[in-house]
XYZ file of C-alpha atoms in Angstrom:
204
model
C 64.470 151.180 21.151
C 64.025 154.124 18.973
C 63.318 157.885 20.267
C 62.811 160.554 17.295
C 62.217 164.705 18.661
C 61.071 167.508 16.684
C 62.655 165.689 13.569
C 63.009 167.825 10.368
C 64.170 165.695 7.548
C 64.937 166.901 3.939
C 64.908 165.379 -0.099
C 67.543 167.045 -2.197
C 69.020 169.917 0.457
C 64.782 171.010 0.973
C 62.524 170.341 3.619
C 59.663 167.796 3.405
C 58.585 166.837 6.726
C 59.265 169.134 10.135
C 57.963 168.269 13.318
C 57.974 164.807 13.514
C 58.118 163.450 16.983
C 57.074 159.497 18.307
C 58.956 156.598 20.266
C 59.209 153.125 19.271
C 59.028 150.375 21.659
C 59.835 146.778 21.885
C 56.947 144.565 20.093
C 55.347 147.876 18.533
C 55.457 148.421 14.682
C 54.009 151.703 13.161
C 52.728 152.038 9.598
C 53.874 155.028 7.781
C 51.281 156.963 5.430
C 50.795 159.230 2.958
C 50.402 160.650 -0.333
C 53.296 159.599 -3.109
C 55.758 162.092 -2.651
C 54.848 162.947 1.511
C 58.760 161.828 2.814
C 58.295 158.061 3.907
C 61.437 157.198 2.315
C 63.044 160.148 3.226
C 62.418 159.620 7.248
C 62.923 155.799 6.926
C 66.744 156.588 4.870
C 66.746 159.819 7.820
C 65.801 156.911 10.817
C 68.192 154.221 9.233
C 71.208 156.892 9.496
C 71.903 157.192 5.918
C 71.203 160.940 5.300
C 71.468 163.587 8.443
C 68.433 165.351 9.754
C 67.775 169.147 8.833
C 66.650 169.496 12.939
C 65.925 167.125 15.472
C 67.472 164.048 17.231
C 66.949 160.421 16.224
C 67.775 158.395 19.283
C 68.959 154.771 18.525
C 71.709 152.483 18.893
C 72.802 151.984 15.348
C 73.735 148.449 16.229
C 69.991 147.649 16.543
C 69.055 148.982 13.208
C 68.492 147.637 9.651
C 66.397 148.975 6.643
C 64.871 147.620 3.694
C 64.650 149.877 0.472
C 63.270 149.654 -3.020
C 66.478 147.173 -3.859
C 66.906 144.116 -2.125
C 70.257 143.747 -1.762
C 71.083 140.484 -3.769
C 74.705 139.559 -5.220
C 73.249 138.311 -8.461
C 76.001 135.573 -9.313
C 75.504 133.858 -5.838
C 72.525 131.804 -4.637
C 69.313 131.973 -2.472
C 71.474 130.432 0.241
C 74.428 132.232 -0.269
C 72.944 135.631 -0.547
C 71.709 134.895 2.830
C 75.038 133.691 4.380
C 76.790 136.649 3.177
C 74.488 139.133 4.777
C 74.376 136.994 7.837
C 78.232 136.749 8.094
C 78.327 140.740 7.651
C 75.950 141.077 10.622
C 77.968 138.555 12.971
C 75.325 135.946 12.855
C 75.855 132.320 11.308
C 72.218 131.089 11.010
C 70.224 131.680 8.056
C 67.458 128.472 7.751
C 64.628 130.030 10.011
C 64.672 132.937 7.287
C 64.779 130.326 4.289
C 61.397 128.684 6.123
C 60.106 131.836 7.341
C 59.842 133.427 3.570
C 59.231 130.146 1.817
C 62.581 129.764 -0.123
C 63.247 125.913 0.720
C 63.022 125.255 -2.895
C 65.418 128.264 -4.266
C 67.924 127.966 -2.169
C 70.542 126.693 -4.341
C 69.470 129.094 -7.228
C 70.900 131.828 -8.278
C 69.557 135.123 -7.409
C 69.484 136.184 -11.306
C 67.589 133.229 -11.699
C 64.686 133.982 -9.247
C 61.542 135.917 -10.343
C 60.623 139.253 -9.161
C 58.489 138.481 -6.310
C 60.724 135.604 -5.464
C 63.911 138.397 -5.037
C 61.313 140.276 -2.951
C 61.132 137.364 -0.779
C 64.786 136.789 -0.362
C 65.347 140.325 0.301
C 62.926 140.148 3.137
C 64.486 137.056 4.529
C 67.769 139.195 4.753
C 65.931 141.047 7.355
C 66.345 138.291 9.531
C 69.531 137.227 9.091
C 70.761 140.835 10.582
C 70.048 139.933 14.323
C 68.810 143.562 14.539
C 65.779 144.761 16.421
C 64.543 147.350 14.281
C 63.469 146.832 11.188
C 62.771 149.797 8.438
C 61.042 148.643 5.764
C 59.643 151.016 2.704
C 57.130 149.240 0.734
C 57.931 145.668 1.483
C 55.436 143.819 -0.490
C 56.042 145.484 -3.653
C 55.773 142.369 -6.252
C 54.599 140.105 -3.235
C 51.223 137.946 -4.152
C 48.721 137.458 -1.593
C 50.507 134.048 -0.149
C 54.014 135.940 -0.134
C 52.348 138.928 1.752
C 50.620 136.502 4.610
C 54.486 135.010 4.801
C 55.733 138.262 5.328
C 53.122 139.307 8.201
C 53.919 136.086 9.833
C 57.850 136.898 9.549
C 56.639 140.546 10.937
C 54.384 139.217 13.964
C 56.960 136.887 15.022
C 59.850 139.599 14.950
C 57.625 141.684 16.970
C 56.996 138.602 19.397
C 60.343 137.809 19.907
C 60.772 141.862 21.633
C 62.110 143.397 18.112
C 59.837 146.344 16.408
C 59.039 147.870 12.746
C 58.645 151.002 11.209
C 56.621 150.184 7.451
C 55.929 152.635 4.828
C 53.175 150.985 2.876
C 49.822 151.226 1.668
C 48.288 147.637 2.195
C 46.886 146.396 5.385
C 49.248 143.994 6.707
C 46.975 142.208 9.108
C 48.350 143.980 11.950
C 45.219 145.046 14.430
C 47.891 146.149 16.960
C 49.858 148.499 14.524
C 49.769 152.145 15.042
C 49.753 154.474 12.159
C 51.530 157.844 11.678
C 49.937 159.925 8.750
C 52.925 162.347 7.730
C 50.279 164.825 5.793
C 50.105 167.124 9.104
C 53.991 167.449 9.481
C 54.804 167.968 5.270
C 57.313 171.361 6.114
C 55.758 174.310 5.324
C 58.285 176.948 4.426
C 60.958 175.513 2.074
C 64.260 175.014 4.311
C 67.141 174.476 2.544
C 70.141 172.310 4.089
C 73.841 172.034 2.794
C 73.367 168.152 2.274
C 71.939 166.490 -0.898
C 71.383 162.557 -0.201
C 71.705 162.038 -3.915
C 75.567 161.755 -2.685
C 75.036 159.367 0.497
């Protein structure tokens, strides 16, 4: 579903990771680990096609990939259900009910996104992944603002996605309860020389 070969990625035009290579198969989840500043977000943005690599290749059908970053991608004046319906329509999908149920949003479906808590916004932002219909989920610290019960909901949603032939790459410091997950520590791949690129993702 996604193959990376000899990848070098940059932040602010300066190489931060190099020599990365891996394959993501259906039903598999890859957990990215490393200290703050190691390049987890930069790698995810590169895999999502939001910025180019300095070197190497990312092989994936862009129509199969979706990215969930630190922002939840919500429209404050729309209700929970309207937000999900909007993103479903963007991706040519029509069904939002499974996402509402999966992230326990039924009681909030008619409430404006502006009027729900930070944790509820996060649950809504994660539910948005389900309505894209895309098979490869790239997630950057998805459990921020979530309590233990909501983390469990997210874990169940992710396991269901994997069980349906989906795949995921997740940057997280917590245990998601996925014993089958593979862990990729980015520390050995930190760039040894500060190579410059012409592109600055700040303008992406």
